[in-house]
PDB file of C-alpha atoms and ligand atoms in Angstrom:
ATOM      1  CA  MET G   1     344.469 123.424  37.362  1.00 85.00           C
ATOM      2  CA  SER G   2     345.123 120.665  34.862  1.00 94.00           C
ATOM      3  CA  VAL G   3     347.194 117.620  35.818  1.00 97.00           C
ATOM      4  CA  SER G   4     350.082 116.372  33.716  1.00 98.00           C
ATOM      5  CA  ILE G   5     352.050 113.139  33.638  1.00 98.00           C
ATOM      6  CA  ALA G   6     355.315 113.227  31.658  1.00 98.00           C
ATOM      7  CA  ILE G   7     356.729 109.954  30.321  1.00 98.00           C
ATOM      8  CA  ASP G   8     360.153 110.127  28.709  1.00 98.00           C
ATOM      9  CA  GLY G   9     362.519 107.428  27.592  1.00 97.00           C
ATOM     10  CA  PRO G  10     364.367 105.898  24.664  1.00 96.00           C
ATOM     11  CA  ALA G  11     362.797 104.486  21.499  1.00 91.00           C
ATOM     12  CA  GLY G  12     361.032 101.168  21.962  1.00 91.00           C
ATOM     13  CA  ALA G  13     360.745 101.237  25.767  1.00 95.00           C
ATOM     14  CA  GLY G  14     356.957 100.970  25.464  1.00 94.00           C
ATOM     15  CA  LYS G  15     356.174 104.616  26.230  1.00 96.00           C
ATOM     16  CA  SER G  16     353.221 104.959  23.878  1.00 94.00           C
ATOM     17  CA  THR G  17     351.575 101.671  24.925  1.00 95.00           C
ATOM     18  CA  VAL G  18     351.987 102.456  28.619  1.00 97.00           C
ATOM     19  CA  ALA G  19     351.036 106.147  28.249  1.00 98.00           C
ATOM     20  CA  ARG G  20     347.888 105.204  26.327  1.00 96.00           C
ATOM     21  CA  MET G  21     346.883 102.717  29.059  1.00 97.00           C
ATOM     22  CA  VAL G  22     347.468 105.260  31.829  1.00 98.00           C
ATOM     23  CA  ALA G  23     345.550 107.990  29.974  1.00 97.00           C
ATOM     24  CA  GLY G  24     342.653 105.570  29.315  1.00 96.00           C
ATOM     25  CA  LYS G  25     342.456 104.541  32.988  1.00 97.00           C
ATOM     26  CA  LEU G  26     342.558 108.120  34.283  1.00 97.00           C
ATOM     27  CA  GLY G  27     340.417 109.641  31.541  1.00 96.00           C
ATOM     28  CA  TYR G  28     343.265 111.958  30.521  1.00 97.00           C
ATOM     29  CA  ILE G  29     344.268 112.960  26.996  1.00 96.00           C
ATOM     30  CA  TYR G  30     347.238 111.031  25.590  1.00 96.00           C
ATOM     31  CA  VAL G  31     349.668 113.262  23.703  1.00 97.00           C
ATOM     32  CA  ASP G  32     352.234 111.432  21.551  1.00 97.00           C
ATOM     33  CA  THR G  33     354.864 114.117  20.872  1.00 97.00           C
ATOM     34  CA  GLY G  34     357.004 111.773  18.747  1.00 96.00           C
ATOM     35  CA  ALA G  35     354.195 111.795  16.166  1.00 97.00           C
ATOM     36  CA  MET G  36     354.577 115.588  15.877  1.00 98.00           C
ATOM     37  CA  TYR G  37     358.319 115.257  15.117  1.00 97.00           C
ATOM     38  CA  ARG G  38     357.490 112.488  12.648  1.00 97.00           C
ATOM     39  CA  ALA G  39     354.951 114.770  10.885  1.00 98.00           C
ATOM     40  CA  MET G  40     357.533 117.550  10.730  1.00 98.00           C
ATOM     41  CA  GLY G  41     360.024 115.054   9.260  1.00 97.00           C
ATOM     42  CA  LEU G  42     357.482 114.111   6.608  1.00 97.00           C
ATOM     43  CA  PHE G  43     357.022 117.789   5.772  1.00 97.00           C
ATOM     44  CA  PHE G  44     360.775 118.193   5.153  1.00 97.00           C
ATOM     45  CA  VAL G  45     360.969 114.978   3.093  1.00 96.00           C
ATOM     46  CA  ARG G  46     358.173 116.263   0.875  1.00 96.00           C
ATOM     47  CA  LYS G  47     359.961 119.606   0.514  1.00 96.00           C
ATOM     48  CA  GLY G  48     363.205 117.838  -0.380  1.00 96.00           C
ATOM     49  CA  ILE G  49     364.979 119.374   2.630  1.00 96.00           C
ATOM     50  CA  LEU G  50     367.748 117.283   4.175  1.00 96.00           C
ATOM     51  CA  PRO G  51     368.154 117.103   7.976  1.00 94.00           C
ATOM     52  CA  GLU G  52     371.740 118.381   7.581  1.00 95.00           C
ATOM     53  CA  ASP G  53     370.388 121.706   6.302  1.00 96.00           C
ATOM     54  CA  GLN G  54     369.480 123.377   9.606  1.00 94.00           C
ATOM     55  CA  ALA G  55     368.938 126.807   8.001  1.00 95.00           C
ATOM     56  CA  ALA G  56     366.495 125.443   5.421  1.00 97.00           C
ATOM     57  CA  MET G  57     364.620 123.527   8.127  1.00 97.00           C
ATOM     58  CA  ALA G  58     364.383 126.589  10.343  1.00 96.00           C
ATOM     59  CA  GLU G  59     362.997 128.675   7.475  1.00 96.00           C
ATOM     60  CA  ALA G  60     360.608 126.033   6.117  1.00 97.00           C
ATOM     61  CA  CYS G  61     359.149 124.995   9.460  1.00 94.00           C
ATOM     62  CA  GLU G  62     357.272 128.308   9.578  1.00 93.00           C
ATOM     63  CA  ASP G  63     355.114 126.919   6.748  1.00 96.00           C
ATOM     64  CA  ALA G  64     354.324 123.666   8.539  1.00 97.00           C
ATOM     65  CA  ASP G  65     351.141 123.827  10.523  1.00 96.00           C
ATOM     66  CA  ILE G  66     351.025 120.801  12.827  1.00 97.00           C
ATOM     67  CA  SER G  67     347.911 120.196  14.876  1.00 96.00           C
ATOM     68  CA  ILE G  68     346.298 117.287  16.648  1.00 95.00           C
ATOM     69  CA  ALA G  69     342.741 116.135  17.161  1.00 95.00           C
ATOM     70  CA  TYR G  70     341.120 113.045  18.645  1.00 93.00           C
ATOM     71  CA  GLU G  71     338.926 110.553  16.823  1.00 93.00           C
ATOM     72  CA  GLY G  72     337.464 107.779  18.966  1.00 88.00           C
ATOM     73  CA  GLY G  73     340.069 108.658  21.595  1.00 85.00           C
ATOM     74  CA  GLN G  74     342.944 108.158  19.125  1.00 90.00           C
ATOM     75  CA  GLN G  75     345.340 111.005  18.427  1.00 94.00           C
ATOM     76  CA  GLN G  76     345.270 112.195  14.810  1.00 97.00           C
ATOM     77  CA  VAL G  77     348.074 114.380  13.491  1.00 98.00           C
ATOM     78  CA  PHE G  78     347.398 116.982  10.828  1.00 98.00           C
ATOM     79  CA  LEU G  79     350.076 118.529   8.638  1.00 98.00           C
ATOM     80  CA  ASN G  80     348.696 121.641   6.940  1.00 98.00           C
ATOM     81  CA  SER G  81     345.162 120.247   7.363  1.00 96.00           C
ATOM     82  CA  GLU G  82     346.026 116.801   5.928  1.00 98.00           C
ATOM     83  CA  ASN G  83     345.584 113.865   8.300  1.00 98.00           C
ATOM     84  CA  VAL G  84     349.023 112.203   8.061  1.00 98.00           C
ATOM     85  CA  THR G  85     348.609 109.834  11.043  1.00 97.00           C
ATOM     86  CA  GLY G  86     348.756 106.713   8.850  1.00 96.00           C
ATOM     87  CA  LEU G  87     352.119 107.731   7.370  1.00 97.00           C
ATOM     88  CA  LEU G  88     354.049 108.208  10.600  1.00 96.00           C
ATOM     89  CA  ARG G  89     354.740 104.808  12.179  1.00 89.00           C
ATOM     90  CA  THR G  90     357.412 103.540   9.732  1.00 88.00           C
ATOM     91  CA  GLU G  91     361.106 103.044  10.631  1.00 85.00           C
ATOM     92  CA  GLU G  92     362.017 105.708   8.052  1.00 90.00           C
ATOM     93  CA  ALA G  93     359.668 108.263   9.622  1.00 94.00           C
ATOM     94  CA  GLY G  94     361.195 107.494  13.037  1.00 92.00           C
ATOM     95  CA  LYS G  95     364.755 107.931  11.792  1.00 92.00           C
ATOM     96  CA  MET G  96     363.862 111.147   9.980  1.00 95.00           C
ATOM     97  CA  ALA G  97     362.087 112.469  13.096  1.00 96.00           C
ATOM     98  CA  SER G  98     365.163 111.752  15.196  1.00 94.00           C
ATOM     99  CA  ALA G  99     367.401 113.520  12.657  1.00 94.00           C
ATOM    100  CA  ILE G 100     365.291 116.672  12.308  1.00 96.00           C
ATOM    101  CA  SER G 101     364.582 116.903  16.041  1.00 95.00           C
ATOM    102  CA  SER G 102     368.009 118.482  16.608  1.00 94.00           C
ATOM    103  CA  CYS G 103     366.779 121.669  14.872  1.00 96.00           C
ATOM    104  CA  GLY G 104     366.095 124.423  17.421  1.00 96.00           C
ATOM    105  CA  ALA G 105     363.344 126.084  15.375  1.00 96.00           C
ATOM    106  CA  VAL G 106     361.480 122.786  15.015  1.00 97.00           C
ATOM    107  CA  ARG G 107     361.718 122.108  18.752  1.00 97.00           C
ATOM    108  CA  GLU G 108     360.590 125.618  19.658  1.00 97.00           C
ATOM    109  CA  LYS G 109     357.518 125.304  17.501  1.00 97.00           C
ATOM    110  CA  LEU G 110     356.512 121.838  18.730  1.00 98.00           C
ATOM    111  CA  VAL G 111     357.277 122.530  22.399  1.00 98.00           C
ATOM    112  CA  ALA G 112     354.946 125.567  22.258  1.00 97.00           C
ATOM    113  CA  LEU G 113     352.178 123.409  20.804  1.00 97.00           C
ATOM    114  CA  GLN G 114     352.729 120.725  23.465  1.00 98.00           C
ATOM    115  CA  GLN G 115     352.690 123.246  26.310  1.00 98.00           C
ATOM    116  CA  LYS G 116     349.462 124.738  24.981  1.00 97.00           C
ATOM    117  CA  LEU G 117     347.821 121.301  24.914  1.00 96.00           C
ATOM    118  CA  ALA G 118     348.809 120.584  28.519  1.00 97.00           C
ATOM    119  CA  ALA G 119     347.724 124.001  29.805  1.00 97.00           C
ATOM    120  CA  SER G 120     344.014 123.399  29.342  1.00 93.00           C
ATOM    121  CA  GLN G 121     343.462 119.684  29.976  1.00 96.00           C
ATOM    122  CA  ASN G 122     344.746 116.710  31.942  1.00 97.00           C
ATOM    123  CA  VAL G 123     347.395 114.954  29.871  1.00 98.00           C
ATOM    124  CA  VAL G 124     349.714 112.003  29.752  1.00 98.00           C
ATOM    125  CA  MET G 125     352.438 113.197  27.399  1.00 98.00           C
ATOM    126  CA  ASP G 126     355.281 111.025  26.135  1.00 98.00           C
ATOM    127  CA  GLY G 127     358.508 111.961  24.382  1.00 97.00           C
ATOM    128  CA  ARG G 128     362.164 112.663  25.105  1.00 96.00           C
ATOM    129  CA  ASP G 129     362.141 116.094  26.792  1.00 97.00           C
ATOM    130  CA  ILE G 130     358.733 116.291  28.433  1.00 98.00           C
ATOM    131  CA  GLY G 131     359.909 116.182  32.046  1.00 98.00           C
ATOM    132  CA  THR G 132     363.020 118.266  31.390  1.00 97.00           C
ATOM    133  CA  VAL G 133     361.812 120.992  29.001  1.00 97.00           C
ATOM    134  CA  VAL G 134     358.172 120.826  27.898  1.00 98.00           C
ATOM    135  CA  LEU G 135     356.521 120.328  31.309  1.00 98.00           C
ATOM    136  CA  PRO G 136     359.210 120.923  33.938  1.00 98.00           C
ATOM    137  CA  ASP G 137     356.429 121.299  36.545  1.00 98.00           C
ATOM    138  CA  ALA G 138     354.601 118.101  35.580  1.00 98.00           C
ATOM    139  CA  ASP G 139     352.774 116.521  38.528  1.00 98.00           C
ATOM    140  CA  LEU G 140     354.425 113.160  37.867  1.00 98.00           C
ATOM    141  CA  LYS G 141     357.497 112.380  35.789  1.00 98.00           C
ATOM    142  CA  ILE G 142     358.431 108.899  34.658  1.00 98.00           C
ATOM    143  CA  PHE G 143     361.583 107.837  32.850  1.00 98.00           C
ATOM    144  CA  LEU G 144     360.598 104.580  31.164  1.00 98.00           C
ATOM    145  CA  THR G 145     363.428 102.487  29.851  1.00 97.00           C
ATOM    146  CA  ALA G 146     364.353  98.905  28.958  1.00 97.00           C
ATOM    147  CA  SER G 147     367.533  97.182  27.869  1.00 97.00           C
ATOM    148  CA  VAL G 148     368.532  97.405  24.192  1.00 97.00           C
ATOM    149  CA  LYS G 149     368.100  93.613  23.949  1.00 96.00           C
ATOM    150  CA  THR G 150     364.540  93.714  25.291  1.00 96.00           C
ATOM    151  CA  ARG G 151     363.564  96.623  23.092  1.00 96.00           C
ATOM    152  CA  ALA G 152     365.025  94.910  20.012  1.00 96.00           C
ATOM    153  CA  GLN G 153     363.233  91.649  20.815  1.00 95.00           C
ATOM    154  CA  ARG G 154     359.893  93.468  21.202  1.00 93.00           C
ATOM    155  CA  ARG G 155     360.381  95.280  17.901  1.00 91.00           C
ATOM    156  CA  PHE G 156     361.415  92.036  16.180  1.00 94.00           C
ATOM    157  CA  LEU G 157     358.258  90.311  17.427  1.00 94.00           C
ATOM    158  CA  GLU G 158     356.056  93.221  16.374  1.00 88.00           C
ATOM    159  CA  LEU G 159     357.497  93.308  12.830  1.00 89.00           C
ATOM    160  CA  THR G 160     357.479  89.499  12.465  1.00 95.00           C
ATOM    161  CA  GLN G 161     353.820  89.379  13.536  1.00 94.00           C
ATOM    162  CA  LYS G 162     353.049  91.927  10.823  1.00 89.00           C
ATOM    163  CA  GLY G 163     354.856  89.660   8.309  1.00 93.00           C
ATOM    164  CA  ILE G 164     357.649  92.217   7.795  1.00 90.00           C
ATOM    165  CA  PRO G 165     361.017  90.460   7.271  1.00 92.00           C
ATOM    166  CA  CYS G 166     363.663  91.771   9.696  1.00 93.00           C
ATOM    167  CA  ASN G 167     366.941  90.966  11.372  1.00 95.00           C
ATOM    168  CA  ILE G 168     367.361  91.231  15.141  1.00 96.00           C
ATOM    169  CA  LYS G 169     370.994  92.396  14.922  1.00 97.00           C
ATOM    170  CA  GLU G 170     370.030  95.212  12.538  1.00 95.00           C
ATOM    171  CA  ILE G 171     367.165  96.233  14.831  1.00 95.00           C
ATOM    172  CA  GLU G 172     369.559  96.323  17.795  1.00 96.00           C
ATOM    173  CA  ALA G 173     372.019  98.475  15.845  1.00 96.00           C
ATOM    174  CA  ASP G 174     369.194 100.854  14.791  1.00 94.00           C
ATOM    175  CA  ILE G 175     368.032 101.199  18.409  1.00 95.00           C
ATOM    176  CA  GLU G 176     371.570 101.933  19.603  1.00 96.00           C
ATOM    177  CA  ALA G 177     372.053 104.522  16.846  1.00 94.00           C
ATOM    178  CA  ARG G 178     368.755 106.254  17.696  1.00 92.00           C
ATOM    179  CA  ASP G 179     369.568 106.226  21.448  1.00 95.00           C
ATOM    180  CA  TYR G 180     372.897 107.855  20.689  1.00 95.00           C
ATOM    181  CA  GLN G 181     371.386 110.474  18.376  1.00 93.00           C
ATOM    182  CA  ASP G 182     368.545 111.347  20.781  1.00 93.00           C
ATOM    183  CA  SER G 183     370.773 111.599  23.841  1.00 95.00           C
ATOM    184  CA  HIS G 184     373.716 113.435  22.261  1.00 95.00           C
ATOM    185  CA  ARG G 185     372.022 116.308  20.445  1.00 93.00           C
ATOM    186  CA  ALA G 186     372.874 119.788  21.709  1.00 93.00           C
ATOM    187  CA  ILE G 187     369.305 120.955  22.367  1.00 94.00           C
ATOM    188  CA  SER G 188     367.046 119.112  24.818  1.00 94.00           C
ATOM    189  CA  PRO G 189     368.822 115.754  24.668  1.00 95.00           C
ATOM    190  CA  LEU G 190     367.087 112.688  26.032  1.00 95.00           C
ATOM    191  CA  ARG G 191     367.868 112.437  29.722  1.00 95.00           C
ATOM    192  CA  GLN G 192     366.098 111.581  32.925  1.00 97.00           C
ATOM    193  CA  ALA G 193     364.770 114.626  34.810  1.00 98.00           C
ATOM    194  CA  LYS G 194     366.163 114.883  38.348  1.00 97.00           C
ATOM    195  CA  ASP G 195     362.709 114.421  39.841  1.00 97.00           C
ATOM    196  CA  ALA G 196     361.586 111.627  37.493  1.00 98.00           C
ATOM    197  CA  VAL G 197     360.850 108.107  38.707  1.00 98.00           C
ATOM    198  CA  LEU G 198     362.918 105.529  36.837  1.00 98.00           C
ATOM    199  CA  LEU G 199     360.873 102.598  35.572  1.00 98.00           C
ATOM    200  CA  ASP G 200     362.691  99.747  33.838  1.00 97.00           C
ATOM    201  CA  SER G 201     360.220  97.746  31.775  1.00 95.00           C
ATOM    202  CA  SER G 202     362.725  95.048  30.743  1.00 96.00           C
ATOM    203  CA  HIS G 203     361.123  92.417  32.977  1.00 95.00           C
ATOM    204  CA  ILE G 204     357.599  93.705  33.462  1.00 96.00           C
ATOM    205  CA  THR G 205     354.622  93.933  31.103  1.00 95.00           C
ATOM    206  CA  ALA G 206     353.111  97.163  29.814  1.00 96.00           C
ATOM    207  CA  GLU G 207     350.104  96.512  32.097  1.00 98.00           C
ATOM    208  CA  GLU G 208     352.411  96.270  35.119  1.00 98.00           C
ATOM    209  CA  ALA G 209     354.262  99.451  34.134  1.00 98.00           C
ATOM    210  CA  ALA G 210     350.937 101.278  33.697  1.00 98.00           C
ATOM    211  CA  ALA G 211     349.705  99.987  37.076  1.00 98.00           C
ATOM    212  CA  ARG G 212     352.836 101.347  38.786  1.00 98.00           C
ATOM    213  CA  ILE G 213     352.296 104.764  37.226  1.00 98.00           C
ATOM    214  CA  ILE G 214     348.611 104.788  38.232  1.00 98.00           C
ATOM    215  CA  LYS G 215     349.694 103.925  41.793  1.00 98.00           C
ATOM    216  CA  LEU G 216     352.243 106.784  41.820  1.00 98.00           C
ATOM    217  CA  HIS G 217     349.563 109.105  40.475  1.00 97.00           C
ATOM    218  CA  GLY G 218     347.216 107.987  43.265  1.00 96.00           C
ATOM    219  CA  GLU G 219     349.892 108.894  45.815  1.00 96.00           C
ATOM    220  CA  LEU G 220     350.153 112.488  44.566  1.00 92.00           C
ATOM    221  CA  ALA G 221     349.274 114.946  47.282  1.00 72.00           C
TER     222      ALA G 221
HETATM  223  O1   DC V   1     358.803 108.567  20.172  1.00 71.14           O
HETATM  224  P1   DC V   1     359.102 108.427  18.690  1.00 71.14           P
HETATM  225  O2   DC V   1     359.941 107.227  18.369  1.00 71.14           O
HETATM  226  O3   DC V   1     357.850 108.489  17.856  1.00 71.14           O
HETATM  227  O4   DC V   1     359.961 109.739  18.324  1.00 71.14           O
HETATM  228  C1   DC V   1     360.589 109.884  17.083  1.00 71.14           C
HETATM  229  C2   DC V   1     361.780 110.821  17.228  1.00 71.14           C
HETATM  230  O5   DC V   1     361.325 112.148  17.486  1.00 71.14           O
HETATM  231  C3   DC V   1     362.742 110.495  18.360  1.00 71.14           C
HETATM  232  O6   DC V   1     363.741 109.566  17.953  1.00 71.14           O
HETATM  233  C4   DC V   1     363.318 111.841  18.721  1.00 71.14           C
HETATM  234  C5   DC V   1     362.224 112.809  18.363  1.00 71.14           C
HETATM  235  N1   DC V   1     361.474 113.280  19.535  1.00 71.14           N
HETATM  236  C6   DC V   1     362.036 114.324  20.253  1.00 71.14           C
HETATM  237  O7   DC V   1     363.139 114.774  19.933  1.00 71.14           O
HETATM  238  N2   DC V   1     361.360 114.860  21.301  1.00 71.14           N
HETATM  239  C7   DC V   1     360.158 114.372  21.672  1.00 71.14           C
HETATM  240  N3   DC V   1     359.512 114.932  22.693  1.00 71.14           N
HETATM  241  C8   DC V   1     359.594 113.287  20.963  1.00 71.14           C
HETATM  242  C9   DC V   1     360.291 112.743  19.912  1.00 71.14           C
END
């Protein structure tokens, strides 16, 4: 039987950094489900389909083949055989992913892919609905969060270090808007699973958060 660790939480809480560390330490596969929604968002942008048009999204998503592979341990996302990994980490791609993720047909398709990945190998999977919908029987569920202020400061630092001009107030407003959108959609909204362990990373480092998860994993029966 394969082992799965589900890490859910709001945007910017450090899920991907922490999940990658945990997966590396345990020798598990890291599955970044947000990247799949981002790739699907890119597909709709290219098709000229707006996120308001649920019917068009539902119809078109049948033509989007999303798959993942690993190169040097890094997840690569393919959209109809094109490696689109390098196009997915922008603010626009994140906003688009959040907007299109309310579409039931999109979720159905990506959840099936995620469940298939976890069925055959040990995974650390991060997202918004992993512990609640994708892997309700995950061996360990973590809800990783941090205050809006902390998340905005981290994002500000990251962008400033990359030389990208930004405004902390705007970043805070964007984070609040995305939190609202992700936790208020009708299907699979972001919420903590009843049996998930809450981990607030506001005052701890990613290394400390990862160490706590590894410890919890070690305590599994
Ligand atoms: O984790 P991320 O920022 O890359 O995710 C981008 C968006 O995709 C997020 O705002 C909501 C959506 N998403 C989702 O609905 N369910 C997931 N399991 C992962 C992401």
